[in-house]
mmCIF file of C-alpha atoms in Angstrom:
data_model
loop_
_atom_site.group_PDB
_atom_site.id
_atom_site.type_symbol
_atom_site.label_atom_id
_atom_site.label_comp_id
_atom_site.label_asym_id
_atom_site.label_seq_id
_atom_site.Cartn_x
_atom_site.Cartn_y
_atom_site.Cartn_z
ATOM 1 C CA UNK A 206 -84.572 40.255 24.800
ATOM 2 C CA UNK A 207 -81.213 41.984 24.994
ATOM 3 C CA UNK A 208 -80.046 42.753 28.483
ATOM 4 C CA UNK A 209 -78.028 45.711 29.685
ATOM 5 C CA UNK A 210 -75.022 46.129 27.429
ATOM 6 C CA UNK A 211 -71.770 47.616 28.673
ATOM 7 C CA UNK A 212 -68.604 48.463 26.789
ATOM 8 C CA UNK A 213 -65.766 47.946 26.873
ATOM 9 C CA UNK A 214 -65.647 44.725 28.917
ATOM 10 C CA UNK A 215 -62.049 45.394 29.890
ATOM 11 C CA UNK A 216 -60.040 48.598 29.944
ATOM 12 C CA UNK A 217 -56.397 48.981 30.853
ATOM 13 C CA UNK A 218 -54.938 52.464 30.795
ATOM 14 C CA UNK A 219 -52.288 54.576 32.409
ATOM 15 C CA UNK A 220 -52.803 56.942 35.272
ATOM 16 C CA UNK A 221 -53.885 60.388 34.155
ATOM 17 C CA UNK A 222 -55.742 59.212 31.063
ATOM 18 C CA UNK A 223 -59.416 59.825 30.481
ATOM 19 C CA UNK A 224 -61.637 56.758 30.701
ATOM 20 C CA UNK A 225 -65.152 56.506 29.288
ATOM 21 C CA UNK A 226 -67.449 53.624 30.135
ATOM 22 C CA UNK A 227 -70.621 53.071 28.163
ATOM 23 C CA UNK A 228 -73.999 51.555 28.896
ATOM 24 C CA UNK A 229 -77.100 50.706 26.911
ATOM 25 C CA UNK A 230 -80.046 49.963 29.224
ATOM 26 C CA UNK A 231 -82.874 47.589 28.485
ATOM 27 C CA UNK A 232 -85.358 49.180 26.104
ATOM 28 C CA UNK A 233 -88.295 50.697 27.973
ATOM 29 C CA UNK A 234 -86.528 50.956 31.311
ATOM 30 C CA UNK A 235 -86.691 54.423 32.841
ATOM 31 C CA UNK A 236 -84.102 54.051 35.608
ATOM 32 C CA UNK A 237 -80.377 53.647 35.082
ATOM 33 C CA UNK A 238 -77.775 53.015 37.794
ATOM 34 C CA UNK A 239 -73.981 53.053 37.855
ATOM 35 C CA UNK A 240 -72.217 50.913 40.476
ATOM 36 C CA UNK A 241 -68.608 50.247 41.367
ATOM 37 C CA UNK A 242 -67.491 46.907 42.819
ATOM 38 C CA UNK A 243 -64.268 46.345 44.746
ATOM 39 C CA UNK A 244 -63.179 43.678 47.212
ATOM 40 C CA UNK A 245 -62.822 46.231 49.990
ATOM 41 C CA UNK A 246 -66.039 48.186 49.546
ATOM 42 C CA UNK A 247 -68.348 45.748 47.776
ATOM 43 C CA UNK A 248 -71.045 47.129 45.464
ATOM 44 C CA UNK A 249 -71.402 50.892 45.737
ATOM 45 C CA UNK A 250 -74.021 52.987 43.988
ATOM 46 C CA UNK A 251 -72.352 55.918 42.259
ATOM 47 C CA UNK A 252 -75.268 57.677 40.563
ATOM 48 C CA UNK A 253 -78.691 56.966 39.159
ATOM 49 C CA UNK A 254 -80.956 58.535 36.550
ATOM 50 C CA UNK A 255 -84.712 58.615 36.045
ATOM 51 C CA UNK A 256 -85.957 59.463 32.559
ATOM 52 C CA UNK A 257 -82.407 60.595 31.663
ATOM 53 C CA UNK A 258 -82.224 63.044 34.592
ATOM 54 C CA UNK A 259 -79.646 62.487 37.363
ATOM 55 C CA UNK A 260 -81.522 61.929 40.637
ATOM 56 C CA UNK A 261 -78.814 61.104 43.160
ATOM 57 C CA UNK A 262 -75.072 61.462 42.586
ATOM 58 C CA UNK A 263 -74.076 61.344 46.238
ATOM 59 C CA UNK A 264 -72.040 58.192 45.623
ATOM 60 C CA UNK A 265 -69.769 59.766 43.021
ATOM 61 C CA UNK A 266 -66.389 59.724 44.779
ATOM 62 C CA UNK A 267 -64.809 62.872 43.368
ATOM 63 C CA UNK A 268 -65.146 65.574 40.765
ATOM 64 C CA UNK A 269 -62.992 63.409 38.529
ATOM 65 C CA UNK A 270 -66.079 61.263 37.986
ATOM 66 C CA UNK A 271 -68.953 62.409 35.813
ATOM 67 C CA UNK A 272 -71.944 60.656 34.254
ATOM 68 C CA UNK A 273 -74.336 61.601 31.513
ATOM 69 C CA UNK A 274 -77.453 60.170 29.949
ATOM 70 C CA UNK A 275 -78.123 62.049 26.696
ATOM 71 C CA UNK A 276 -81.040 59.796 25.749
ATOM 72 C CA UNK A 277 -83.041 56.841 27.012
ATOM 73 C CA UNK A 278 -80.769 54.270 25.366
ATOM 74 C CA UNK A 279 -77.279 55.465 26.287
ATOM 75 C CA UNK A 280 -75.265 56.543 29.291
ATOM 76 C CA UNK A 281 -71.589 57.203 29.957
ATOM 77 C CA UNK A 282 -69.440 57.268 33.064
ATOM 78 C CA UNK A 283 -66.255 59.256 32.646
ATOM 79 C CA UNK A 284 -63.174 59.431 34.824
ATOM 80 C CA UNK A 285 -60.738 62.251 34.126
ATOM 81 C CA UNK A 286 -57.957 62.073 35.144
ATOM 82 C CA UNK A 287 -57.889 58.409 36.157
ATOM 83 C CA UNK A 288 -55.920 57.135 39.172
ATOM 84 C CA UNK A 289 -54.832 53.609 40.204
ATOM 85 C CA UNK A 290 -57.386 53.608 43.046
ATOM 86 C CA UNK A 291 -60.157 53.850 40.449
ATOM 87 C CA UNK A 292 -59.373 50.269 39.406
ATOM 88 C CA UNK A 293 -62.565 48.262 39.921
ATOM 89 C CA UNK A 294 -65.427 46.617 38.080
ATOM 90 C CA UNK A 295 -68.055 49.139 37.049
ATOM 91 C CA UNK A 296 -71.613 47.947 36.529
ATOM 92 C CA UNK A 297 -74.563 49.562 34.881
ATOM 93 C CA UNK A 298 -78.094 48.447 35.777
ATOM 94 C CA UNK A 299 -81.547 49.468 34.622
ATOM 95 C CA UNK A 300 -85.073 49.006 35.892
ATOM 96 C CA UNK A 301 -88.667 49.749 34.965
ATOM 97 C CA UNK A 302 -90.587 51.669 37.588
ATOM 98 C CA UNK A 303 -93.854 50.090 36.636
ATOM 99 C CA UNK A 304 -92.775 46.493 36.757
ATOM 100 C CA UNK A 305 -91.873 45.518 40.311
ATOM 101 C CA UNK A 306 -88.605 47.397 40.176
ATOM 102 C CA UNK A 307 -85.908 44.713 40.066
ATOM 103 C CA UNK A 308 -82.643 46.055 38.749
ATOM 104 C CA UNK A 309 -81.069 44.254 35.798
ATOM 105 C CA UNK A 310 -77.289 44.406 35.648
ATOM 106 C CA UNK A 311 -74.889 44.349 32.733
ATOM 107 C CA UNK A 312 -71.758 42.206 32.857
ATOM 108 C CA UNK A 313 -69.576 45.133 33.837
ATOM 109 C CA UNK A 314 -66.382 46.838 32.722
ATOM 110 C CA UNK A 315 -63.205 45.701 34.450
ATOM 111 C CA UNK A 316 -61.055 48.811 34.711
ATOM 112 C CA UNK A 317 -57.346 48.698 35.513
ATOM 113 C CA UNK A 318 -55.411 51.937 35.942
ATOM 114 C CA UNK A 319 -51.651 51.420 35.881
ATOM 115 C CA UNK B 298 -78.627 55.907 55.615
ATOM 116 C CA UNK B 299 -79.317 52.205 55.326
ATOM 117 C CA UNK B 300 -76.667 49.682 56.408
ATOM 118 C CA UNK B 301 -76.880 46.005 55.411
ATOM 119 C CA UNK B 302 -74.767 43.363 57.121
ATOM 120 C CA UNK B 303 -74.412 39.926 55.505
ATOM 121 C CA UNK B 304 -73.135 36.664 57.003
ATOM 122 C CA UNK B 305 -71.265 34.483 56.442
ATOM 123 C CA UNK B 306 -68.749 35.893 54.000
ATOM 124 C CA UNK B 307 -67.904 32.383 52.787
ATOM 125 C CA UNK B 308 -69.921 29.177 52.958
ATOM 126 C CA UNK B 309 -68.938 25.722 51.806
ATOM 127 C CA UNK B 310 -71.487 22.895 51.628
ATOM 128 C CA UNK B 311 -71.725 19.423 50.176
ATOM 129 C CA UNK B 312 -73.925 18.860 47.155
ATOM 130 C CA UNK B 313 -77.446 18.107 48.292
ATOM 131 C CA UNK B 314 -77.139 19.974 51.573
ATOM 132 C CA UNK B 315 -78.953 23.221 52.368
ATOM 133 C CA UNK B 316 -77.318 26.649 52.507
ATOM 134 C CA UNK B 317 -78.514 29.621 54.533
ATOM 135 C CA UNK B 318 -77.294 33.202 54.184
ATOM 136 C CA UNK B 319 -78.426 35.879 56.612
ATOM 137 C CA UNK B 320 -78.700 39.650 56.380
ATOM 138 C CA UNK B 321 -79.652 42.379 58.793
ATOM 139 C CA UNK B 322 -80.636 45.928 57.947
ATOM 140 C CA UNK B 323 -80.722 49.118 59.983
ATOM 141 C CA UNK B 324 -83.479 51.266 58.464
ATOM 142 C CA UNK B 325 -86.885 50.152 59.722
ATOM 143 C CA UNK B 326 -88.467 51.946 56.751
ATOM 144 C CA UNK B 327 -86.878 49.509 54.275
ATOM 145 C CA UNK B 328 -89.544 47.378 52.637
ATOM 146 C CA UNK B 329 -87.987 45.738 49.572
ATOM 147 C CA UNK B 330 -85.353 43.004 49.868
ATOM 148 C CA UNK B 331 -83.889 41.407 46.739
ATOM 149 C CA UNK B 332 -81.244 38.708 46.498
ATOM 150 C CA UNK B 333 -78.734 38.587 43.667
ATOM 151 C CA UNK B 334 -76.434 35.837 42.405
ATOM 152 C CA UNK B 335 -73.153 36.804 40.777
ATOM 153 C CA UNK B 336 -71.144 34.303 38.786
ATOM 154 C CA UNK B 337 -67.516 34.864 37.861
ATOM 155 C CA UNK B 338 -67.136 37.541 35.204
ATOM 156 C CA UNK B 339 -70.843 38.346 35.195
ATOM 157 C CA UNK B 340 -73.069 40.995 36.671
ATOM 158 C CA UNK B 341 -75.386 40.273 39.607
ATOM 159 C CA UNK B 342 -78.619 38.576 38.580
ATOM 160 C CA UNK B 343 -81.826 38.799 40.603
ATOM 161 C CA UNK B 344 -82.881 35.398 41.902
ATOM 162 C CA UNK B 345 -85.672 36.247 44.326
ATOM 163 C CA UNK B 346 -87.074 39.242 46.155
ATOM 164 C CA UNK B 347 -89.512 39.875 48.976
ATOM 165 C CA UNK B 348 -91.539 42.828 50.126
ATOM 166 C CA UNK B 349 -92.407 43.661 53.691
ATOM 167 C CA UNK B 350 -96.040 42.645 53.374
ATOM 168 C CA UNK B 351 -95.059 38.951 53.350
ATOM 169 C CA UNK B 352 -92.903 36.864 55.634
ATOM 170 C CA UNK B 353 -91.756 34.178 53.216
ATOM 171 C CA UNK B 354 -91.472 33.549 49.500
ATOM 172 C CA UNK B 355 -90.431 30.408 47.657
ATOM 173 C CA UNK B 356 -89.296 29.651 44.144
ATOM 174 C CA UNK B 357 -88.401 26.003 43.621
ATOM 175 C CA UNK B 358 -85.233 25.344 45.662
ATOM 176 C CA UNK B 359 -84.875 28.941 46.811
ATOM 177 C CA UNK B 360 -86.757 30.641 49.617
ATOM 178 C CA UNK B 361 -86.436 33.940 51.425
ATOM 179 C CA UNK B 362 -87.758 34.751 54.879
ATOM 180 C CA UNK B 363 -88.226 38.175 56.414
ATOM 181 C CA UNK B 364 -88.544 39.194 60.054
ATOM 182 C CA UNK B 365 -89.400 42.895 60.116
ATOM 183 C CA UNK B 366 -89.405 43.106 63.892
ATOM 184 C CA UNK B 367 -85.850 41.854 64.117
ATOM 185 C CA UNK B 368 -84.859 43.559 60.863
ATOM 186 C CA UNK B 369 -83.343 40.499 59.290
ATOM 187 C CA UNK B 370 -83.944 38.376 56.236
ATOM 188 C CA UNK B 371 -82.448 35.129 55.013
ATOM 189 C CA UNK B 372 -81.891 33.183 51.814
ATOM 190 C CA UNK B 373 -82.375 29.433 51.926
ATOM 191 C CA UNK B 374 -81.180 27.142 49.153
ATOM 192 C CA UNK B 375 -82.176 23.493 49.429
ATOM 193 C CA UNK B 376 -80.701 20.494 47.604
ATOM 194 C CA UNK B 377 -77.675 22.523 46.554
ATOM 195 C CA UNK B 378 -75.961 21.756 43.257
ATOM 196 C CA UNK B 379 -72.478 22.664 41.999
ATOM 197 C CA UNK B 380 -74.017 25.264 39.679
ATOM 198 C CA UNK B 381 -75.286 27.112 42.761
ATOM 199 C CA UNK B 382 -71.653 28.056 43.480
ATOM 200 C CA UNK B 383 -71.423 31.843 43.169
ATOM 201 C CA UNK B 384 -71.389 35.033 45.217
ATOM 202 C CA UNK B 385 -74.771 35.945 46.673
ATOM 203 C CA UNK B 386 -75.741 39.482 47.663
ATOM 204 C CA UNK B 387 -78.644 40.693 49.722
ATOM 205 C CA UNK B 388 -79.941 44.238 49.412
ATOM 206 C CA UNK B 389 -82.525 46.539 50.923
ATOM 207 C CA UNK B 390 -84.382 49.664 49.900
ATOM 208 C CA UNK B 391 -87.300 51.855 50.907
ATOM 209 C CA UNK B 392 -89.729 51.979 48.016
ATOM 210 C CA UNK B 393 -91.709 54.783 49.584
ATOM 211 C CA UNK B 394 -88.993 57.373 50.116
ATOM 212 C CA UNK B 395 -89.828 59.574 47.169
ATOM 213 C CA UNK B 396 -86.932 60.274 44.842
ATOM 214 C CA UNK B 397 -84.592 57.802 46.497
ATOM 215 C CA UNK B 398 -86.946 54.866 46.501
ATOM 216 C CA UNK B 399 -84.890 52.894 43.995
ATOM 217 C CA UNK B 400 -81.645 53.136 45.873
ATOM 218 C CA UNK B 401 -80.497 49.642 46.825
ATOM 219 C CA UNK B 402 -77.998 49.139 49.638
ATOM 220 C CA UNK B 403 -76.102 45.877 49.197
ATOM 221 C CA UNK B 404 -74.505 43.523 51.686
ATOM 222 C CA UNK B 405 -70.851 42.605 51.163
ATOM 223 C CA UNK B 406 -71.674 39.237 49.635
ATOM 224 C CA UNK B 407 -71.325 35.536 50.459
ATOM 225 C CA UNK B 408 -69.130 33.219 48.422
ATOM 226 C CA UNK B 409 -71.004 29.918 48.284
ATOM 227 C CA UNK B 410 -69.100 26.828 47.221
ATOM 228 C CA UNK B 411 -71.001 23.608 46.618
ATOM 229 C CA UNK B 412 -68.661 20.620 46.637
ATOM 230 C CA UNK B 413 -69.621 17.620 44.455
#
């Protein structure tokens, strides 16, 4: 079975540009999570959705960050405008509430803001 | 909110030796404790998890123990192999907290190196 798919795998852009990260969760999973990983702060939960509805966005650092889930098979995390301190690896994960609830992670997007 | 502390931050062992990673948590309501392994360039992958109704769980060379009274849990890897080298994360959540019951709080990770 296909796992969580994230794109792009790497993104390098200049400060001030808009960045869009994409995620396709595992088919049938009803929870989707966005995380950010840095050396200083480790793995931080940014936002999560249940049945395409945002449940908790308390981890979103600033208004520059936004996330959407228009349907059960696609989500985006957008940063506008981007800043160098946004450089990190961003992970998407999904889980199925009826199946013991382990979260399955994608391989991440490594984002570098110059 | 929940706070998870993980130790050590780095661990180096010889192939065949055992490795132990320890975590403590602050929220006594937490009842689900997964462990993830992250290899270079990959996302974290679940390797084992435990719920608060049991004190120990084993899966081949990997075991996890939980002490709810002391609020700590540990990962034990026996007969380590070079392919066990990775970063390991512990996490905790409260599965009964309504809308936030899927919110995992992660430790900062342990870099395990298994030397041949």
